[in-house]
Short mmCIF file of C-alpha atoms in Angstrom, two decimals:
data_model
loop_
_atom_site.label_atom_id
_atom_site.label_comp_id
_atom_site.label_asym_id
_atom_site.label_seq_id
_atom_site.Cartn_x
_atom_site.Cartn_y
_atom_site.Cartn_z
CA UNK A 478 -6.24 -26.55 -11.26
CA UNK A 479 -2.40 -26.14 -10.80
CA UNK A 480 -1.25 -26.50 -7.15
CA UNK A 481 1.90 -25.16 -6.09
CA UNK A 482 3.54 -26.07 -3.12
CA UNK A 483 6.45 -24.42 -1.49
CA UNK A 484 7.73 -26.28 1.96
CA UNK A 485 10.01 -23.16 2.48
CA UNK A 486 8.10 -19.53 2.03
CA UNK A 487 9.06 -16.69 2.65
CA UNK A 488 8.42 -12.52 3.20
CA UNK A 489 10.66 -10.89 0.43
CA UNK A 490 12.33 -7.71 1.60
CA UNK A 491 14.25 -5.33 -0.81
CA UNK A 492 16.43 -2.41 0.55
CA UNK A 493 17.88 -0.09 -2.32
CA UNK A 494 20.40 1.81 -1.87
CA UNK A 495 22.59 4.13 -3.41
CA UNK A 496 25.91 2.88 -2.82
CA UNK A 497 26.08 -0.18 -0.27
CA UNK A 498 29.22 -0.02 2.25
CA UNK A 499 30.19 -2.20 4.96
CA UNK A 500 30.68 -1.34 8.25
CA UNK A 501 29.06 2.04 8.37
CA UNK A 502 25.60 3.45 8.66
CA UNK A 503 23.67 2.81 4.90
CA UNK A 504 20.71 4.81 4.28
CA UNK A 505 18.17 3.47 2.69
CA UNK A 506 16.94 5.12 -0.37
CA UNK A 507 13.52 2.63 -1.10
CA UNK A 508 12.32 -0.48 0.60
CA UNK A 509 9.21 -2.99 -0.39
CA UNK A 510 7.78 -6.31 1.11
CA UNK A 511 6.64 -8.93 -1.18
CA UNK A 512 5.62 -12.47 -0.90
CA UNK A 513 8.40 -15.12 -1.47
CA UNK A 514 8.72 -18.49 -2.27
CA UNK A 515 9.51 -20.23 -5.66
CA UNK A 516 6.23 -21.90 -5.72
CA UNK A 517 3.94 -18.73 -4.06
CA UNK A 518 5.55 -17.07 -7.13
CA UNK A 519 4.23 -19.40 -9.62
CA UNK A 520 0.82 -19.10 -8.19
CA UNK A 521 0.89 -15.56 -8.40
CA UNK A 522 1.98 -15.22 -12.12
CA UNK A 523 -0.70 -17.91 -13.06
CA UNK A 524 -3.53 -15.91 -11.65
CA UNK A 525 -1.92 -12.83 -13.45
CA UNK A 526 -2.55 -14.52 -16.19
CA UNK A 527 -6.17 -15.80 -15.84
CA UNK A 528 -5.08 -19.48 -14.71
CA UNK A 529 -6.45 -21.61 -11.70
CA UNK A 530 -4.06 -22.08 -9.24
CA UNK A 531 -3.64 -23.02 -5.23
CA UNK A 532 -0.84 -22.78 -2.70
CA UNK A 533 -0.10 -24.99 -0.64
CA UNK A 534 2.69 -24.76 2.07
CA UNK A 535 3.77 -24.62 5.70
CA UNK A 536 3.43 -20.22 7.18
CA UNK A 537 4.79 -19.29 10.71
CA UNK A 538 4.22 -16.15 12.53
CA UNK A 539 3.59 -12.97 11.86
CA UNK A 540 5.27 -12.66 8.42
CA UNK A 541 3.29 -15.95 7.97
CA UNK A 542 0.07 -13.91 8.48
CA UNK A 543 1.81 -11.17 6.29
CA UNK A 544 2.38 -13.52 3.57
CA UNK A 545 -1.29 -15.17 3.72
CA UNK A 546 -3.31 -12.32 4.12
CA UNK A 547 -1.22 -10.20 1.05
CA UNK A 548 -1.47 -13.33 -1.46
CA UNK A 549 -5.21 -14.14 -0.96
CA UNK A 550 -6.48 -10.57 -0.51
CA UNK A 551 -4.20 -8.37 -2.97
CA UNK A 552 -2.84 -11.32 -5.46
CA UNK A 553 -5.88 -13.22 -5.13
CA UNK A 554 -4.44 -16.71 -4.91
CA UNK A 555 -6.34 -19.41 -3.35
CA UNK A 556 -4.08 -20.91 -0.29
CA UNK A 557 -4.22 -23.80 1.66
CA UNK A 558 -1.49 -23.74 4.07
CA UNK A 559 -0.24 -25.08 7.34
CA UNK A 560 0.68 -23.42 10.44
CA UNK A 561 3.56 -24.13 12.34
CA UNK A 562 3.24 -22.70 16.07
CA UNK A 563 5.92 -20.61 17.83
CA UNK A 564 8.26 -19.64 14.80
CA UNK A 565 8.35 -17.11 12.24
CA UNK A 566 8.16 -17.48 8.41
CA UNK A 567 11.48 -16.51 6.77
CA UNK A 568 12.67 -13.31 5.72
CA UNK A 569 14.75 -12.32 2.43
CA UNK A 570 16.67 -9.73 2.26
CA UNK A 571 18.10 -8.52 -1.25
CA UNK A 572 20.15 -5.24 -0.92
CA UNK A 573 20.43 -2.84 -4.21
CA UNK A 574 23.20 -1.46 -4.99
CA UNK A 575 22.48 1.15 -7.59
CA UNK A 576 26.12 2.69 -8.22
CA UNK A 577 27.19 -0.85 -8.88
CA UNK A 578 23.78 -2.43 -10.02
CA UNK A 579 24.47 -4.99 -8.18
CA UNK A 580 21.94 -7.57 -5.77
CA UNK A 581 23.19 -8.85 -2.60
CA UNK A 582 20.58 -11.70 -1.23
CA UNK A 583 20.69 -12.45 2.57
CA UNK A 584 18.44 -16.08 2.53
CA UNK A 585 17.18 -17.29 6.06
CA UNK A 586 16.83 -21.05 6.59
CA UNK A 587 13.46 -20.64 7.37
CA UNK A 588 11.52 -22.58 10.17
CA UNK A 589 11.68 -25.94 11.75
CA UNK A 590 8.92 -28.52 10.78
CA UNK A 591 7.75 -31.37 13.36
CA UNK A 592 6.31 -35.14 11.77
CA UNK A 593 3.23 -33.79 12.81
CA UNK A 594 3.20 -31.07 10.52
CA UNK A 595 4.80 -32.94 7.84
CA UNK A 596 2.34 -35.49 7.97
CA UNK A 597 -0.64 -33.22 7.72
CA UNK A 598 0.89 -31.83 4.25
CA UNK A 599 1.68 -35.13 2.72
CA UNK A 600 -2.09 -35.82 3.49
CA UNK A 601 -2.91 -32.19 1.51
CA UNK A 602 -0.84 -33.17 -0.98
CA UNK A 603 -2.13 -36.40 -1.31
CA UNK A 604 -5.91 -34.91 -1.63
CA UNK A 605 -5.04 -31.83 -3.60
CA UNK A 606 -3.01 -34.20 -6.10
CA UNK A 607 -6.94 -36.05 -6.70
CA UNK A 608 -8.10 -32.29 -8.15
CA UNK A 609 -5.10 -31.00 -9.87
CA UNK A 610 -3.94 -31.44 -13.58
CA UNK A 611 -0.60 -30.01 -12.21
CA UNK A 612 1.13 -30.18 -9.23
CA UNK A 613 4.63 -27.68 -8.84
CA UNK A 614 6.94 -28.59 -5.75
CA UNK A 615 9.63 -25.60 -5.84
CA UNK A 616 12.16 -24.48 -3.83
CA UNK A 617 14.75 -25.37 -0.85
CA UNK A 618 13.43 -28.00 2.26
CA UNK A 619 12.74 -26.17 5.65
CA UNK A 620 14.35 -28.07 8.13
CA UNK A 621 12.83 -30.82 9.82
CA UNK A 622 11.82 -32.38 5.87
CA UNK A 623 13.79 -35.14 4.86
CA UNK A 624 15.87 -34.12 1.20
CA UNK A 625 14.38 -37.03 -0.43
CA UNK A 626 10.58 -35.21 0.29
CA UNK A 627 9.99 -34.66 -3.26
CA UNK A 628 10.89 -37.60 -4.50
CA UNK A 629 8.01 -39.11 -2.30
CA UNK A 630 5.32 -36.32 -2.88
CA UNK A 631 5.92 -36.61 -6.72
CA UNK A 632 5.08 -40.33 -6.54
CA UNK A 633 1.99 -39.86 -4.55
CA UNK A 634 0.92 -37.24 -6.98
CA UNK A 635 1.52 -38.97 -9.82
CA UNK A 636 -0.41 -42.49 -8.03
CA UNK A 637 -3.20 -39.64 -7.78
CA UNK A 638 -2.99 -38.64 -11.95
CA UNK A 639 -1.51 -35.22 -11.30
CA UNK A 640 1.44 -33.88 -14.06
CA UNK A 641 4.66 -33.38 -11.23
CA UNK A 642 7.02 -30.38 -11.40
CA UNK A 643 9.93 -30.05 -9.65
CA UNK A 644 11.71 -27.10 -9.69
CA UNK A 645 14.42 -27.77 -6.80
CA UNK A 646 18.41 -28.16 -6.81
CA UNK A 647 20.99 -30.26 -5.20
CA UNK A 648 20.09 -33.31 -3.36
CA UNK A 649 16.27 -32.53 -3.21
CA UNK A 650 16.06 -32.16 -6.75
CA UNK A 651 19.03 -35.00 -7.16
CA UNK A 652 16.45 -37.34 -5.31
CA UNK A 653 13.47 -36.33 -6.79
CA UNK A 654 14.14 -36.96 -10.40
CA UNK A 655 13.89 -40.78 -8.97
CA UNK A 656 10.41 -40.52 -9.01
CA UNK A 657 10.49 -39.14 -12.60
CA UNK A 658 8.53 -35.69 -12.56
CA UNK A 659 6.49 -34.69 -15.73
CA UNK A 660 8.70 -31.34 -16.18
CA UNK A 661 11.68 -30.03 -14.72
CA UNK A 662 13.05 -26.40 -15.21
CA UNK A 663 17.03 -26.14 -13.81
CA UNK A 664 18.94 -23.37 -14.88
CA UNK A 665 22.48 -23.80 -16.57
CA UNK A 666 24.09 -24.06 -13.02
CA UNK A 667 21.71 -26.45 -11.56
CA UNK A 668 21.31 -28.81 -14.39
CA UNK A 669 24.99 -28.35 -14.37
CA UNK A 670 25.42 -29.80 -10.61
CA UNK A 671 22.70 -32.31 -11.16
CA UNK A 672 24.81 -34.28 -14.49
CA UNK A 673 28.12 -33.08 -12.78
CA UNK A 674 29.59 -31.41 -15.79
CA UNK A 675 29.36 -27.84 -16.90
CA UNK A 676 26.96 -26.88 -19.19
CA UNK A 677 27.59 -23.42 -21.07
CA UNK A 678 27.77 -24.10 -24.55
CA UNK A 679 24.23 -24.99 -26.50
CA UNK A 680 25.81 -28.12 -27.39
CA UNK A 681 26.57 -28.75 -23.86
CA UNK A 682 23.39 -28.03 -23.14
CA UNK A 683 21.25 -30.00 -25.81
CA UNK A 684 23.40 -32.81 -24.56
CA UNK A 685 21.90 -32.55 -20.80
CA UNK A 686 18.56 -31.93 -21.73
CA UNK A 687 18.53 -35.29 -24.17
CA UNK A 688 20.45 -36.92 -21.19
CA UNK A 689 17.48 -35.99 -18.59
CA UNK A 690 14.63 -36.31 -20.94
CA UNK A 691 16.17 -40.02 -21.38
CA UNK A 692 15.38 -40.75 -17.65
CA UNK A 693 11.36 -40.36 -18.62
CA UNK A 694 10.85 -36.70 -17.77
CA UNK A 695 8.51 -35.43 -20.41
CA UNK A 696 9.46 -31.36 -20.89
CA UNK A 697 12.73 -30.37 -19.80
CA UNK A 698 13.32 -26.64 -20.08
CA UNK A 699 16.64 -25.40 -18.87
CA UNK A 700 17.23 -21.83 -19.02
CA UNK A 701 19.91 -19.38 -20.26
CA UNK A 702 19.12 -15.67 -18.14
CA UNK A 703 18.96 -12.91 -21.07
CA UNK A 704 20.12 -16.07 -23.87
CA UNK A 705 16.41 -17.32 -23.04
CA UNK A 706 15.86 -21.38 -22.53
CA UNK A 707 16.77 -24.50 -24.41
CA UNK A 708 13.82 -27.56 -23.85
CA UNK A 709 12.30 -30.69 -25.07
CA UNK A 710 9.63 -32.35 -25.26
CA UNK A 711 11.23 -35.20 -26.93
CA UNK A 712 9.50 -34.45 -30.79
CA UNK A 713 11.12 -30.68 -31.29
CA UNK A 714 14.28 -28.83 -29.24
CA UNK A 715 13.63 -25.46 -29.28
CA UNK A 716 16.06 -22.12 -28.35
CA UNK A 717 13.34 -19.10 -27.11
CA UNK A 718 14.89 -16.43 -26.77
CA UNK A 719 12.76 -13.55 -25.02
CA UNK A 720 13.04 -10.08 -26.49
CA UNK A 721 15.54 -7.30 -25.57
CA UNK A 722 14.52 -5.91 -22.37
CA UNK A 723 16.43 -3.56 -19.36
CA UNK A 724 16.48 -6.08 -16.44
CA UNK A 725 16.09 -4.26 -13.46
CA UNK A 726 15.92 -7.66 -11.28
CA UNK A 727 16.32 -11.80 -12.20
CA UNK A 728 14.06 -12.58 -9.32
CA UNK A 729 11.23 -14.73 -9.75
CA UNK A 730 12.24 -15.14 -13.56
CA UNK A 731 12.21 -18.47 -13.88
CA UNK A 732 9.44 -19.19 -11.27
CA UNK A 733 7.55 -16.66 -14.22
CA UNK A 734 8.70 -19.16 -17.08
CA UNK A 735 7.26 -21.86 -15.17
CA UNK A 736 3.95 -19.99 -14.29
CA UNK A 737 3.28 -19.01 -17.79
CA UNK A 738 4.09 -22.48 -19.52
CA UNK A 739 1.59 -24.23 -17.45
CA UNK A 740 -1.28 -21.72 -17.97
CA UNK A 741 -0.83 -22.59 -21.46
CA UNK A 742 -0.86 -26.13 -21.38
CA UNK A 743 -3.97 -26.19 -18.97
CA UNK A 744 -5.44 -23.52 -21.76
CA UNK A 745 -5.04 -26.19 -24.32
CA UNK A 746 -1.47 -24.86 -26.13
CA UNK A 747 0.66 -26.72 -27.71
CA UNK A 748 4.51 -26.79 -26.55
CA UNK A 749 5.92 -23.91 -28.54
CA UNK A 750 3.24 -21.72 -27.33
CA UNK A 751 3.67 -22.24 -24.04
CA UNK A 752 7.15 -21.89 -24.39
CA UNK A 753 6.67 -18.59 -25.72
CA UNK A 754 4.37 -17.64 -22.64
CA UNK A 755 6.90 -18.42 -20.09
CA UNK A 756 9.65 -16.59 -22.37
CA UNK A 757 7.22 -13.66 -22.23
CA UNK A 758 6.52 -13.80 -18.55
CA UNK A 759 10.09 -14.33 -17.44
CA UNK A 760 10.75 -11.26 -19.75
CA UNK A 761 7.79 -9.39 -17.90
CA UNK A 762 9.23 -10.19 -14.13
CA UNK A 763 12.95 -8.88 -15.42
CA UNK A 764 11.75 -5.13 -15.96
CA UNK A 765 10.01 -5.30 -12.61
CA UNK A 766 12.56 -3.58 -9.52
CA UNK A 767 13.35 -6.30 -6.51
CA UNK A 768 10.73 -9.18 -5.89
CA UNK A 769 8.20 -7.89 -8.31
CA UNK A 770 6.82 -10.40 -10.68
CA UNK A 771 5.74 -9.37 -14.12
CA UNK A 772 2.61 -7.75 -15.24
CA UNK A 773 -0.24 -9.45 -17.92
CA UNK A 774 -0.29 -6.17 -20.13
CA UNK A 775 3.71 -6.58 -20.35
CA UNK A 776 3.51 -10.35 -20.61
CA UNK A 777 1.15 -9.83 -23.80
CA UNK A 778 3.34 -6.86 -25.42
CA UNK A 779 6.62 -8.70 -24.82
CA UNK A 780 5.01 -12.09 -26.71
CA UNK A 781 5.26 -11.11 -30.11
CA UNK A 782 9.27 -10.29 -29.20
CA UNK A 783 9.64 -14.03 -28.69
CA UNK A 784 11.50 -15.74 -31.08
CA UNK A 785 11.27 -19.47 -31.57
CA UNK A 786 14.74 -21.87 -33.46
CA UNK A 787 14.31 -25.41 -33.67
CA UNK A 788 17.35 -27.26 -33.26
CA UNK A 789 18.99 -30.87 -34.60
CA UNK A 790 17.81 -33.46 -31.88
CA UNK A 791 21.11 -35.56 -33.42
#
């Protein structure tokens, strides 16, 4: 079982438009609701892929409702999540501009969460931790949750023999590297902000990724956009680079790159095969439009397009 939780979902809107202008009337060419939230994503890309997978997370509302009822009865994922009275589950907006092919995101903070509330998940977390091999906390803190929440969940997990993830940034992800997760997946930027240095060069980047693996964290992926990721798991350091494809969106990439390279490992791969999952499924969600996540038929055509370099650990 791999058990996502996500503190901060969210209903994913996408307007597209033809040419986006401010201050006047904008008709809207196309529009779509999806199910948000870095970890809900994960969950959804494992089941697309035949994995075992629950949700776990705090819904308000009627786009809470929305958001239940679309990921357990269309997407199929298992959920377990808690309700938080008189508020409304967040809304994203992300505006298309096709004459510039350009996204604009418009992020809500998302509801307020009482100690009540937050008490009743650490006590999910601390029994869903007992039946899962992994255990993904992703995405920004709702407010109400202390920032150094992750760092605390991961601990419990881990006290429980559940394999942490943390995909976070800033302070929540600052904090919760104290607790040593099993895996972290930061992009350039994040990683970036977490060593405070910039990281664009590969050598920049090998140099991070030794730098956070040092701290005990077993795989540490960061990733590149279309340059694909650099990781470790402290034997080999491998550049995957996913094949050539026309991205029609970057959302939910890397939430794909996580969802795939977990399926693997819980399907017995070995680290450059799961690798080369998450390359594929990242590469999958890019040709989807909006909040769309990738699809298993184009997962499986784009994995032969993966190519694998091992690099100097020196």
């Amino acid at each position: 079982m791999i058990s996502t939780i996500t503190l901060n979902t969210a209903v994913d809107k996408t307007i597209i438009l033809n040419r986006m202008e401010i201050g006047v009337t904008n008709r809207v060419v196309e529009s779509r609701i999806d199910p948000g939230g870095k970890g809900t994503d994960v969950s959804r890309v494992i089941v697309e892929l035949g994995g075992d997978t629950k949700a776990l997370g705090f819904v308000a509302g009627d786009s809470g409702h929305y958001l239940h009822r679309v990921l357990t009865h269309h997407y199929l994922v298992k959920t377990d999540f808690i309700w938080l009275e008189d508020q409304q589950t967040r809304t994203n907006t992300i505006i298309v501009d096709l004459e510039s092919d350009r996204q604009t995101m418009l992020n809500e903070a998302g509801p307020t969460v009482d100690d009540v509330s937050l008490d009743l998940m650490r006590e999910k977390i601390r029994a869903s931790a007992k039946q899962s091999e992994y255990m993904v906390f992703a995405g920004s803190l709702p407010q109400g949750v202390p920032t150094d929440f992750y760092r605390e969940m991961i601990q419990i997990a881990k006290e429980a023999g559940s394999k942490t993830v943390l995909d976070a940034d800033g302070e929540p992800l600052h904090l919760g590297l104290e607790s040593v997760p099993y895996m972290i997946k930061p992009n350039m930027e994040e990683a970036g902000r977490l060593l405070g240095r910039e990281l664009s060069t590969d050598k920049e980047i090998i140099a991070g990724i030794k730098e956070l693996h040092d701290r005990g964290i077993k795989y540490v992926l960061i990733s590149m956009g279309s340059r694909g990721l650099i990781a470790t798991d402290g034997r080999q350091m491998l550049h995957v680079r996913p094949p050539k494809v026309e991205m029609k969106s970057p959302v939910g990439c890397g939430d794909s790159v996580i969802g795939g390279f977990l399926v693997a490992l819980s399907q017995g791969q070995d680290f450059r095969m799961a690798l080369e999952l998450g390359t594929a499924a990242g590469a999958a969600t890019a040709i989807m439009p909006g909040t769309q996540l990738c699809q298993r038929e184009d997962v499986e055509r784009f994995l032969s397009g993966v190519t694998v370099q091992e690099l100097s650990m020196d």
